[in-house]
Tab-separated table of C-alpha atoms in Angstrom:
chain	number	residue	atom	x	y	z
K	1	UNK	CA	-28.703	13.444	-69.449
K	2	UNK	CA	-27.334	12.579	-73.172
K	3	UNK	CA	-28.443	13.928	-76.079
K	4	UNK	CA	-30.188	11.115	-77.421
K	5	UNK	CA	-32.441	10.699	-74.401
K	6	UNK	CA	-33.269	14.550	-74.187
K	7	UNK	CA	-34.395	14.033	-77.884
K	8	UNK	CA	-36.573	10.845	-77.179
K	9	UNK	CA	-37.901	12.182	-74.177
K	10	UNK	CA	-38.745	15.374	-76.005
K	11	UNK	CA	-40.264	13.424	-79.111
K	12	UNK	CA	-42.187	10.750	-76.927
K	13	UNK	CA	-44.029	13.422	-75.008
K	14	UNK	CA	-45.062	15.243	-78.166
K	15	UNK	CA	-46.544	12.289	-79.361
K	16	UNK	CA	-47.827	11.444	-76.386
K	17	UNK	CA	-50.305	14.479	-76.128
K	18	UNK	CA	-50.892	13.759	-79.856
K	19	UNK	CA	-51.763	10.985	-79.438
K	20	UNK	CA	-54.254	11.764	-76.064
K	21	UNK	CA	-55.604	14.328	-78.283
K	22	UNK	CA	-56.571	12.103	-80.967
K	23	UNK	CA	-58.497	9.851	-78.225
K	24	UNK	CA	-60.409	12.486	-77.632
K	25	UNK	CA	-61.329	13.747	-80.588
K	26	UNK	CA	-62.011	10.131	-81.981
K	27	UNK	CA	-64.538	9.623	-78.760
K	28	UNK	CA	-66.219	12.427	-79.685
K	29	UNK	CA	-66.369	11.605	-83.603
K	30	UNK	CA	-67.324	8.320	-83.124
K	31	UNK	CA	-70.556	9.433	-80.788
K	32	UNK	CA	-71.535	12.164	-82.992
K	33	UNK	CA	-71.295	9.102	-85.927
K	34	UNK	CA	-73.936	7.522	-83.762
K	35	UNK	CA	-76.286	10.518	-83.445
K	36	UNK	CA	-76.250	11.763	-86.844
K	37	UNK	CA	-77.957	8.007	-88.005
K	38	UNK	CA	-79.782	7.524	-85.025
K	39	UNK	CA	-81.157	11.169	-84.947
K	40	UNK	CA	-81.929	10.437	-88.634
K	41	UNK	CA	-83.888	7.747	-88.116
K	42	UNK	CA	-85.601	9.055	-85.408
K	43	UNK	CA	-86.557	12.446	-87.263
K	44	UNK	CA	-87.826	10.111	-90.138
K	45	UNK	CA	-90.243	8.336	-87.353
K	46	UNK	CA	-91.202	11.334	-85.775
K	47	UNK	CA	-92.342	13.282	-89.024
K	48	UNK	CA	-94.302	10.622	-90.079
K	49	UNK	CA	-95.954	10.186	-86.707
K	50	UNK	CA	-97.081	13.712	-87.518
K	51	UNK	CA	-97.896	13.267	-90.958
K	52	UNK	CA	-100.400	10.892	-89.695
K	53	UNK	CA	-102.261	12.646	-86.853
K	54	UNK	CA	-102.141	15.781	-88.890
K	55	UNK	CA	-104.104	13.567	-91.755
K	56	UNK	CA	-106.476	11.154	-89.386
K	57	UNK	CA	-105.384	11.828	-85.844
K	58	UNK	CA	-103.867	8.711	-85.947
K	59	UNK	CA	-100.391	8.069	-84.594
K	60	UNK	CA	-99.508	4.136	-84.913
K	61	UNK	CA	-97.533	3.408	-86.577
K	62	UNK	CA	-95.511	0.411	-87.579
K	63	UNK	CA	-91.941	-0.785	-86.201
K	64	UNK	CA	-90.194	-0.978	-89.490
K	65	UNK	CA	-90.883	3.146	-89.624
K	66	UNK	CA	-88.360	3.887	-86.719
K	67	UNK	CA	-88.044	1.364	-84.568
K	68	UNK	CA	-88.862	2.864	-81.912
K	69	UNK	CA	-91.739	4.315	-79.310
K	70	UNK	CA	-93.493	7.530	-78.716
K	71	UNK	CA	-95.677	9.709	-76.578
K	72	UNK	CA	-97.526	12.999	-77.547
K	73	UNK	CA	-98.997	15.551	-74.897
K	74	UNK	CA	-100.893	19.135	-75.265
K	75	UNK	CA	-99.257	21.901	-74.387
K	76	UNK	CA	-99.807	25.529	-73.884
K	77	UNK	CA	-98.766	28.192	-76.360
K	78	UNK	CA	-96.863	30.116	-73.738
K	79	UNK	CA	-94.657	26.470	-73.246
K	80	UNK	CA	-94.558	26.095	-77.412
K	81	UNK	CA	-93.064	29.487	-77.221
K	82	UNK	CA	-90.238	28.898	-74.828
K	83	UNK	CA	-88.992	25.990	-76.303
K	84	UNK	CA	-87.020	25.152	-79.533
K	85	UNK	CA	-89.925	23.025	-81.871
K	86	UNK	CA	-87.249	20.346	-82.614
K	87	UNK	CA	-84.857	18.727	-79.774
K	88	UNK	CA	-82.457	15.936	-79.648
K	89	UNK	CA	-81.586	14.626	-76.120
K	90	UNK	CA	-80.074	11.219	-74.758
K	91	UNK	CA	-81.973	10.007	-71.196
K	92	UNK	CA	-83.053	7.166	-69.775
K	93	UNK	CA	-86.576	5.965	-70.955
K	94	UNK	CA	-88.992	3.205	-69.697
K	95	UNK	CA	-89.332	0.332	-72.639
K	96	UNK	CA	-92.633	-1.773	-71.979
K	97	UNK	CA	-91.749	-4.282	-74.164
K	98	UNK	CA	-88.937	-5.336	-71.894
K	99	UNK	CA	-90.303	-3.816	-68.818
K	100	UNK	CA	-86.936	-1.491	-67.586
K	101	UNK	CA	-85.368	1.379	-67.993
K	102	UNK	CA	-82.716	1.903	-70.593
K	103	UNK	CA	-80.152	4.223	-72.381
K	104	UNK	CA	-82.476	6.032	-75.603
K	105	UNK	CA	-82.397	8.494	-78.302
K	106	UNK	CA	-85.305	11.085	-77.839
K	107	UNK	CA	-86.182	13.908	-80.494
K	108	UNK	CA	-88.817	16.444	-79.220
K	109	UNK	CA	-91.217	18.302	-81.576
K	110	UNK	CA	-93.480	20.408	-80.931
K	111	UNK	CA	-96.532	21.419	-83.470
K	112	UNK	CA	-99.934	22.941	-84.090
K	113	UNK	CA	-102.704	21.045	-85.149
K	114	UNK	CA	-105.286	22.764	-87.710
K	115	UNK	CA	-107.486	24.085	-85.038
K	116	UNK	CA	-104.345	25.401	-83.524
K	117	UNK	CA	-103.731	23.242	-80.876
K	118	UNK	CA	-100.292	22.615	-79.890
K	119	UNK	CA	-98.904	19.342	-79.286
K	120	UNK	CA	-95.573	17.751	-78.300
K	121	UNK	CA	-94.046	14.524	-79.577
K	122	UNK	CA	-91.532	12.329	-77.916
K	123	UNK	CA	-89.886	9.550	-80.385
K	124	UNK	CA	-87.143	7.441	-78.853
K	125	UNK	CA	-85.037	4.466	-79.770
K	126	UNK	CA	-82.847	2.940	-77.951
K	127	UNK	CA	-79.192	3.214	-78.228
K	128	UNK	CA	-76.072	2.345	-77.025
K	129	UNK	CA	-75.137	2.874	-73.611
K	130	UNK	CA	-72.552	5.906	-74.071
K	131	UNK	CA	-70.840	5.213	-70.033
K	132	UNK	CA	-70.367	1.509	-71.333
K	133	UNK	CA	-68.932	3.088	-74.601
K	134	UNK	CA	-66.361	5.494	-73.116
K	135	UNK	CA	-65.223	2.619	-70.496
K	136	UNK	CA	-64.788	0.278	-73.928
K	137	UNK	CA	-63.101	3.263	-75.951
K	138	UNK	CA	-61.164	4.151	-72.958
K	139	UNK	CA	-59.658	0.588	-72.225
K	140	UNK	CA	-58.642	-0.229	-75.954
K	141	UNK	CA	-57.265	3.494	-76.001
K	142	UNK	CA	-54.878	3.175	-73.310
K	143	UNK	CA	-53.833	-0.051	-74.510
K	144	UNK	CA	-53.186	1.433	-78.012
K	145	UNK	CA	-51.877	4.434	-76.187
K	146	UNK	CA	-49.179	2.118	-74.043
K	147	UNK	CA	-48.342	-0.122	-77.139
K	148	UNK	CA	-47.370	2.831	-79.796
K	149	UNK	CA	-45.867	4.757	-76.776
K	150	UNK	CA	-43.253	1.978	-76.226
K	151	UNK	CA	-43.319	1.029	-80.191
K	152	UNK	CA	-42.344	5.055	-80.496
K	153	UNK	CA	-40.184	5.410	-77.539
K	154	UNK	CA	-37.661	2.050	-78.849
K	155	UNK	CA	-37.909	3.700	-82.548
K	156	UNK	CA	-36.649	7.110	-81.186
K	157	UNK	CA	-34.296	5.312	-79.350
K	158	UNK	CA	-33.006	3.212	-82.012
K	159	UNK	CA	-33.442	6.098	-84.726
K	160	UNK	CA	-31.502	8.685	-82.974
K	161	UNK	CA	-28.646	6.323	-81.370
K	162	UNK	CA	-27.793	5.619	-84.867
K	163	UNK	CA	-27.902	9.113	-86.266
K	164	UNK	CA	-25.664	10.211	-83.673
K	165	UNK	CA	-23.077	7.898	-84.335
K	166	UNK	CA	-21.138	10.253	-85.843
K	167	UNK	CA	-21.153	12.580	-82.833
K	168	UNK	CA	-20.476	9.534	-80.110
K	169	UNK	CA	-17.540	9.208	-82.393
K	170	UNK	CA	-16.271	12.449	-82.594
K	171	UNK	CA	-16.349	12.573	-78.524
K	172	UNK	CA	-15.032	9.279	-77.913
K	173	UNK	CA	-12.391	10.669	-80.279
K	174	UNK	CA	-11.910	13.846	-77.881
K	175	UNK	CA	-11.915	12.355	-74.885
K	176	UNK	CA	-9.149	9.952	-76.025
K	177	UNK	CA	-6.872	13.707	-77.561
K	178	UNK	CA	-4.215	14.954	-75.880
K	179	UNK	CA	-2.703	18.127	-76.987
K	180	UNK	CA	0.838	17.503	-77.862
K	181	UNK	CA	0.420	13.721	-77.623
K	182	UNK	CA	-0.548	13.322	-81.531
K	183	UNK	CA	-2.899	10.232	-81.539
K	184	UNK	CA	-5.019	8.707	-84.166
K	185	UNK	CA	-7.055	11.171	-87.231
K	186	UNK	CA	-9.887	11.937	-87.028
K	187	UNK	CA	-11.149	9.655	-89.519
K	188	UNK	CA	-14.822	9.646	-88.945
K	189	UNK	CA	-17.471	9.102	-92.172
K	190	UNK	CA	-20.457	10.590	-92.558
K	191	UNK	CA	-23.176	11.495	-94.636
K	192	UNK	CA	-24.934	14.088	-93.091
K	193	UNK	CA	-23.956	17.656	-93.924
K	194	UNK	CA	-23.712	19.040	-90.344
K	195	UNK	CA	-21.645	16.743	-88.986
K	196	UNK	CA	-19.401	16.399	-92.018
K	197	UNK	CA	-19.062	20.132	-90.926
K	198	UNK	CA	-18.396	19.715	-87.240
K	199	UNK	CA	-15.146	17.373	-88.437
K	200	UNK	CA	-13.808	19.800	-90.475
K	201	UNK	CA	-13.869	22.207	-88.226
K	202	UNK	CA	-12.620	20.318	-84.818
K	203	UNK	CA	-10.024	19.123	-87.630
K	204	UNK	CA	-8.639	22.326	-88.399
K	205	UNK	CA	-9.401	23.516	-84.817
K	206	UNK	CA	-6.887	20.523	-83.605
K	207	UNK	CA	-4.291	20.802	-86.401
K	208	UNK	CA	-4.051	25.176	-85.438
K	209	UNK	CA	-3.799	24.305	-81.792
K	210	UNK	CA	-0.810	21.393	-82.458
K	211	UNK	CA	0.965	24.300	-84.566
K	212	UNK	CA	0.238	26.379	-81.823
K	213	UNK	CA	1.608	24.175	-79.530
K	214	UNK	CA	4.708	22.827	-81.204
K	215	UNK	CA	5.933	26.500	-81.434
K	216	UNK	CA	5.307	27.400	-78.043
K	217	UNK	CA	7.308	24.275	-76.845
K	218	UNK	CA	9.746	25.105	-79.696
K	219	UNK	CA	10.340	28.796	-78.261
K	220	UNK	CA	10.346	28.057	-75.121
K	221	UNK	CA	13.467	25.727	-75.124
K	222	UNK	CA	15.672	28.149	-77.348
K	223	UNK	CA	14.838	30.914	-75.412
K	224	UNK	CA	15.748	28.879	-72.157
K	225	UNK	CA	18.925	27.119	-73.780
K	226	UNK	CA	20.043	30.748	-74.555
K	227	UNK	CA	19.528	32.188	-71.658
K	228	UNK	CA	21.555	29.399	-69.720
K	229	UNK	CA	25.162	31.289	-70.551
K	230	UNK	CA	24.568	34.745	-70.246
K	231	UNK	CA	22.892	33.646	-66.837
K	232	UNK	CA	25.803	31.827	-66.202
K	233	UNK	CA	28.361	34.635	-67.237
K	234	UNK	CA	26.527	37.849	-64.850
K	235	UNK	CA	26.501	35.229	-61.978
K	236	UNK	CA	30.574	34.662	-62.225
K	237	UNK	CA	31.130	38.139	-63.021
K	238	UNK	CA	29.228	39.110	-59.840
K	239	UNK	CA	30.812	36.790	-57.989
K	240	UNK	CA	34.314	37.576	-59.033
K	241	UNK	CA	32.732	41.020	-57.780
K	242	UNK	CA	32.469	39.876	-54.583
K	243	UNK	CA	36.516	39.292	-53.873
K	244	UNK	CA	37.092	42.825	-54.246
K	245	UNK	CA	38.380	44.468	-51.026
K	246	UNK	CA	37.004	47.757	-51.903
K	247	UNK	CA	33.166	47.279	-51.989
K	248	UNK	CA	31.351	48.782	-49.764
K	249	UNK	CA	28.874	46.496	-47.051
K	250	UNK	CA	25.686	47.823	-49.301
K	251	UNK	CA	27.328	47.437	-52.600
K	252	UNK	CA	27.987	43.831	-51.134
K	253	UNK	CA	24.593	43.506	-50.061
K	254	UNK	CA	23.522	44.552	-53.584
K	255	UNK	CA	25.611	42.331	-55.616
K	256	UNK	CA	24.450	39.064	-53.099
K	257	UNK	CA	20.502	40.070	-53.623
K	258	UNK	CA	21.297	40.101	-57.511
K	259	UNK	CA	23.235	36.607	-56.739
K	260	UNK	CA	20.015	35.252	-55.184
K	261	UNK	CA	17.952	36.464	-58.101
K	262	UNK	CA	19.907	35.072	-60.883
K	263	UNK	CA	19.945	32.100	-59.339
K	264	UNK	CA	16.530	31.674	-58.961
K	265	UNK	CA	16.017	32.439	-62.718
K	266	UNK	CA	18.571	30.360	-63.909
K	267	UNK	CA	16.634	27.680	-61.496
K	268	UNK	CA	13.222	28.199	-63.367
K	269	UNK	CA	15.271	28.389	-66.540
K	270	UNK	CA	16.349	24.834	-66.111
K	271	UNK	CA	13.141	23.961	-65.021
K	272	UNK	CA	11.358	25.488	-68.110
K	273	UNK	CA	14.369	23.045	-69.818
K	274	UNK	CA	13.082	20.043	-68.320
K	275	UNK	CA	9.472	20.639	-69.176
K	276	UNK	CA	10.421	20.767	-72.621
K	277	UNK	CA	12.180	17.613	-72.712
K	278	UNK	CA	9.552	15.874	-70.731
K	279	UNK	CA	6.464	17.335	-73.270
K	280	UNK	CA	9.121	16.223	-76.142
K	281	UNK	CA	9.598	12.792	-74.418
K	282	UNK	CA	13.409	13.011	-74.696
K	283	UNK	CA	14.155	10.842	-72.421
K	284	UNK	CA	15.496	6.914	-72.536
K	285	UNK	CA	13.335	3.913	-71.792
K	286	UNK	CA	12.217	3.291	-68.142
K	287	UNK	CA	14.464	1.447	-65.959
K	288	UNK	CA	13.349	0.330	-62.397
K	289	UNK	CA	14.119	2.806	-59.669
K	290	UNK	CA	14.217	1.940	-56.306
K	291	UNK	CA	12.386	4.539	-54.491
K	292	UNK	CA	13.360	4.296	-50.422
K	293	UNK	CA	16.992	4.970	-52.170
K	294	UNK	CA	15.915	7.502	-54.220
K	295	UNK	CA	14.320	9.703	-50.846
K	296	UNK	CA	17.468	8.678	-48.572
K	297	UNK	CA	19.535	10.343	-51.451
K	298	UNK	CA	16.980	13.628	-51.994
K	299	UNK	CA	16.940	13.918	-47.851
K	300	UNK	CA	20.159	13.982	-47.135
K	301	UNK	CA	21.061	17.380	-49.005
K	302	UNK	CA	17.663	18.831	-48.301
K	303	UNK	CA	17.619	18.021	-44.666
K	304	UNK	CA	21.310	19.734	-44.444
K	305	UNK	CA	19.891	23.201	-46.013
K	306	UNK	CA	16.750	23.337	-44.117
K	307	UNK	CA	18.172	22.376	-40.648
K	308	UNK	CA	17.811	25.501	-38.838
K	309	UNK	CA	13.763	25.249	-38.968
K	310	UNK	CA	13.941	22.234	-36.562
K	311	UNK	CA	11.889	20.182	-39.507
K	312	UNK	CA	11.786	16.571	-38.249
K	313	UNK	CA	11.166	13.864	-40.919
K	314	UNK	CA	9.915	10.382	-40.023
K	315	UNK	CA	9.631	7.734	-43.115
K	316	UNK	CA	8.019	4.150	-43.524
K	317	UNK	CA	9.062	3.193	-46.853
K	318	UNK	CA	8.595	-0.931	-48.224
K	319	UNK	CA	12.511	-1.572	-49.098
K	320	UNK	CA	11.071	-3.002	-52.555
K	321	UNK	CA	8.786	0.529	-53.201
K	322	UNK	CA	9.848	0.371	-56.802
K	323	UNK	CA	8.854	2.707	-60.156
K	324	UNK	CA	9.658	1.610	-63.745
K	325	UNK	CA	10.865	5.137	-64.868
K	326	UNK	CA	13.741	7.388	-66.099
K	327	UNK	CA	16.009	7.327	-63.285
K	328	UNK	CA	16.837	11.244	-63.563
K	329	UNK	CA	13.365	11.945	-63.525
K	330	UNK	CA	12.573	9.830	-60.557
K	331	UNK	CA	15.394	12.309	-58.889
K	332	UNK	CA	13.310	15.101	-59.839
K	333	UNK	CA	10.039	13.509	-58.973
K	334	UNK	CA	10.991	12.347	-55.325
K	335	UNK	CA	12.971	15.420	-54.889
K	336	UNK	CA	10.330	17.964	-55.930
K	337	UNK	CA	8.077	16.444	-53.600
K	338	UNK	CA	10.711	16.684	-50.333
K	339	UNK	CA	11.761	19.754	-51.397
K	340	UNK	CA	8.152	21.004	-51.230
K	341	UNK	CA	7.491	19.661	-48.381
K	342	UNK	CA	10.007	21.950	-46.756
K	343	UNK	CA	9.460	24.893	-48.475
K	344	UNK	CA	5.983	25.311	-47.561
K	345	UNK	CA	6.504	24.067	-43.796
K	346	UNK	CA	6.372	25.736	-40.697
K	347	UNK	CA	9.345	26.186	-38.144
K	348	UNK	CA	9.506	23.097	-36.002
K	349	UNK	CA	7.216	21.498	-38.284
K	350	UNK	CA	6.849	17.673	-39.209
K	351	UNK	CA	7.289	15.823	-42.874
K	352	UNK	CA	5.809	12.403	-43.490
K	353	UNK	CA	7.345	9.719	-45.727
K	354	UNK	CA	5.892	6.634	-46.704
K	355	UNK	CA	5.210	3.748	-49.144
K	356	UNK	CA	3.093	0.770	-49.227
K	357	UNK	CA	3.136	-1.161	-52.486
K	358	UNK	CA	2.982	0.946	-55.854
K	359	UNK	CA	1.692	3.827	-53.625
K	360	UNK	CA	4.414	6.499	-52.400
K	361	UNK	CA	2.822	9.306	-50.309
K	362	UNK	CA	4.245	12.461	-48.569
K	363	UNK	CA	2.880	14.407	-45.792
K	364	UNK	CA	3.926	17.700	-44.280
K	365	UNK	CA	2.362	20.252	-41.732
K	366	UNK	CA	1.993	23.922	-42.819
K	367	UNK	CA	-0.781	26.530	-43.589
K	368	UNK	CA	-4.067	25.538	-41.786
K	369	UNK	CA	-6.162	25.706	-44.818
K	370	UNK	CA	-6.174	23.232	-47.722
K	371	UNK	CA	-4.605	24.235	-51.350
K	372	UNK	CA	-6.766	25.107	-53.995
K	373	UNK	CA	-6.234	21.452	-55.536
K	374	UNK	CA	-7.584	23.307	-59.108
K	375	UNK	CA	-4.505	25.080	-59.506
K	376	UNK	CA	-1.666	23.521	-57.563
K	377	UNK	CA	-0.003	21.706	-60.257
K	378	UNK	CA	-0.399	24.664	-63.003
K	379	UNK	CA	3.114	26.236	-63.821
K	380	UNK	CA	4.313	29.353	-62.016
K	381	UNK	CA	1.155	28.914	-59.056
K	382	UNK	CA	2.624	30.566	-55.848
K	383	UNK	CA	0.801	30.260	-52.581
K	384	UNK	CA	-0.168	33.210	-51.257
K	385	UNK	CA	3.426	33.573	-48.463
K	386	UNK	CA	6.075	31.399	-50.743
K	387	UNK	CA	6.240	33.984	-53.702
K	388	UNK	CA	9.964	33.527	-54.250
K	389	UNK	CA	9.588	29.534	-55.469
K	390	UNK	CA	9.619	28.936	-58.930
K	391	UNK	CA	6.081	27.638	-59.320
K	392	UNK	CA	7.530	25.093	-61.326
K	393	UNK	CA	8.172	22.060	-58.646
K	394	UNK	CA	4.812	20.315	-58.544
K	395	UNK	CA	4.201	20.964	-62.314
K	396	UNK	CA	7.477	18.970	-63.143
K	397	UNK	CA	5.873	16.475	-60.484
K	398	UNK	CA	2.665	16.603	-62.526
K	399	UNK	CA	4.360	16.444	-65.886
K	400	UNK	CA	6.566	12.795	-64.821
K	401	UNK	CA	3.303	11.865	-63.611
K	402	UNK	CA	1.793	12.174	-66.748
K	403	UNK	CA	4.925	11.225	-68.933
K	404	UNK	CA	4.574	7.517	-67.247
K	405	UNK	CA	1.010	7.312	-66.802
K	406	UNK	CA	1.144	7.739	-62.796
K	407	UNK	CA	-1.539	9.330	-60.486
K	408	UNK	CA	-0.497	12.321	-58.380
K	409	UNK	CA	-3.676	13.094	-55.511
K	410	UNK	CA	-3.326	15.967	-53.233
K	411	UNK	CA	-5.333	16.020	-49.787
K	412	UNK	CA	-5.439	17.775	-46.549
K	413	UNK	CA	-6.180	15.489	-43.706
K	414	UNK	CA	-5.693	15.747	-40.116
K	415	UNK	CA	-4.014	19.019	-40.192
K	416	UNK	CA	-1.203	17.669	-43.221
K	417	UNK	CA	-1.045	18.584	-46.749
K	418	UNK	CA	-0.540	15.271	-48.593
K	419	UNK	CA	0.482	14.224	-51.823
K	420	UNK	CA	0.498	10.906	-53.186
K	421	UNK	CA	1.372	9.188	-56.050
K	422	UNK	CA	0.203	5.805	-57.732
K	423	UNK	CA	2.422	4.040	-59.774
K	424	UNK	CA	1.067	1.906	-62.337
């Protein structure tokens, strides 16, 4: 969920339950406006009701004094006692002048007369009908309630969309970064503090990691331009070794092992060369490359080397399958993939070629489990029985792929590892 919709959501509920809470508690003010006068009138009536029969026994008394009607009873001392003197209820009470029953006002009082008789007088008015009152209250409450609701949810929405403009901005802006790529500043105004902050420091965050970066690229490529001649020097020094007639069969076997090994370093060292160049973008415009030739070309050394494991190869390749790229790199692209595809075979196994517009796929058989897809293009990843490959094949793959703006999948389908690429 974004941001600004946790913070609305947040904000509207608050409000919400403010706002139910002031319903309430303006119900309840507005019916406790209505007793306080009514009761006051009512005590009014009912004092002067006793005013009267306390003078002459007498308790008419006009309309204009209250409003209202009345009944007085006797009652015992024991009952006088029990009772609070002075109550004020709401009930339903029978009106003779209109003949029904209706929603009224009663205060009680109870009261000794001089030869200490006790006495209790009802007083009632009528009043509003308090169901009818909460069903009215109610109704125009949960219209108010729905109307400032919305009004508050599309301010919140409005209010916080534009104060996080700046942040949108910034991860628009990150989304779009690519270490090593450079890209437009970060040129994003602002005038609140916090954000102004958050700039700076993804600025200086971004400008350390570039250094960070350049240097890295910059070490590895002298490091693996140096190494290229001293590799090249032990490896025909061991080989002019290998004329001698008086080595021995293990020092022979020694010198071939330390052969193999060189040559597999001096292999990832011209990898690690490549990588460079293609992170530096060294390389000339794209031309279009002709991909069917390209994998006729990469098969037919491959196919020599790896002939005794009884690999077959079938292919199905469009004669116009076509990539605008460097044509080096589309070498190294189509022959990384082949060359995988062997590697990581199984004796007697099968590899898959084929091409169908600007899609170029390869399949292969080998382990019965699926690659972990997270890490099969990271530099120097081994699978767990292939530990003497370079690691670097598929991360040159990935690295063309991302030089020319291609999409490399991999998949495991039907018992075949697959890898295909999209061009365009």
């Amino acid at each position: 969920m974004k941001l600004q919709n946790v913070i609305t959501f947040r904000m509207s509920i608050l409000k919400a339950v403010s706002i139910a809470l002031w319903a309430v508690f303006f119900y309840f003010a507005i019916i406790n406006e209505i007793n306080d006068k009514t009761d006051e009138a009512l005590t009014n009536y009912a004092e002067t009701l006793i005013t009267n029969y306390l003078a002459d026994g007498n308790t008419a008394v006009a309309d204009s004094t209250g409003g209202g009607r009345h009944h007085m009873r006797k009652v015992t001392a024991e009952y006088a006692a029990s009772v609070s003197h002075i109550r004020y209820k709401d009930k339903e009470m029978f009106f003779a002048s209109s003949g029904r029953y209706a929603p009224a006002r009663t205060v009680t009082y109870i009261f000794r007369t001089d030869d200490g008789q006790w006495r209790e007088l009802v007083a009632f008015t009528t009043t509003i009908d308090k169901d009818d009152l909460k069903r009215a209250i109610l109704y125009w409450l949960v219209a108010l309630y729905v109307v400032l609701l919305l009004g508050i949810i599309a301010v919140n929405m409005w209010t916080v969309r534009h104060s996080m403009k700046p942040l949108k901005a910034l991860l628009d802006w990150f989304e779009a970064y690519q270490l090593g790529r450079g890209g437009k500043p970060l040129g994003i105004k602002t005038k609140v503090t916090e954000f102004r902050k958050l700039n700076d420091a993804v600025s200086r965050s971004v400008e350390r990691n570039e250094q960070q970066y350049e240097q890295q690229k910059l070490f590895i490529a002298n490091a693996s331009h140096e190494m290229q001649t001293p590799l090249a020097v032990c490896t025909n020094r061991l080989e002019m070794l290998l004329d001698e007639d008086n080595l021995t069969e293990t020092q022979m076997a020694d010198i071939i092992k330390t052969l193999r090994t060189l040559k597999n370093l001096a292999a990832t060292n011209r990898s690690l060369l490549l990588l460079c160049k293609i992170d530096n973008r060294q390389f000339a415009e794209g031309v279009t490359v002709n991909l069917k030739l390209a994998t006729e070309k990469a098969l037919q050394g491959l196919e020599t080397v790896y002939s005794y494991r009884h690999i077959s190869v079938s292919t199905d390749l469009e004669a116009d399958t076509a990539a605008t790229m460097d044509e080096s790199l589309a070498g190294v692209l189509v022959g990384n993939l082949l060359k995988n595809a062997f590697v990581h075979n199984v004796e007697g196994g099968h590899i898959t070629i084929s091409s169908s517009g600007n899609v170029y796929s390869v399949a292969n058989t080998g382990a019965p489990a699926p690659l972990d897809e997270s890490k099969i293009f990271e530099r120097f990843y081994h699978s767990a029985d292939k530990k003497s490959s370079t690691g670097l094949g598929l991360a040159l793959v990935k690295a063309i792929c991302n030089l020319y703006g291609f999409k490399i999948e991999y998949a495991f389908r039907e018992g075949l590892h697959t890898f295909t690429v999209t061009f365009g």
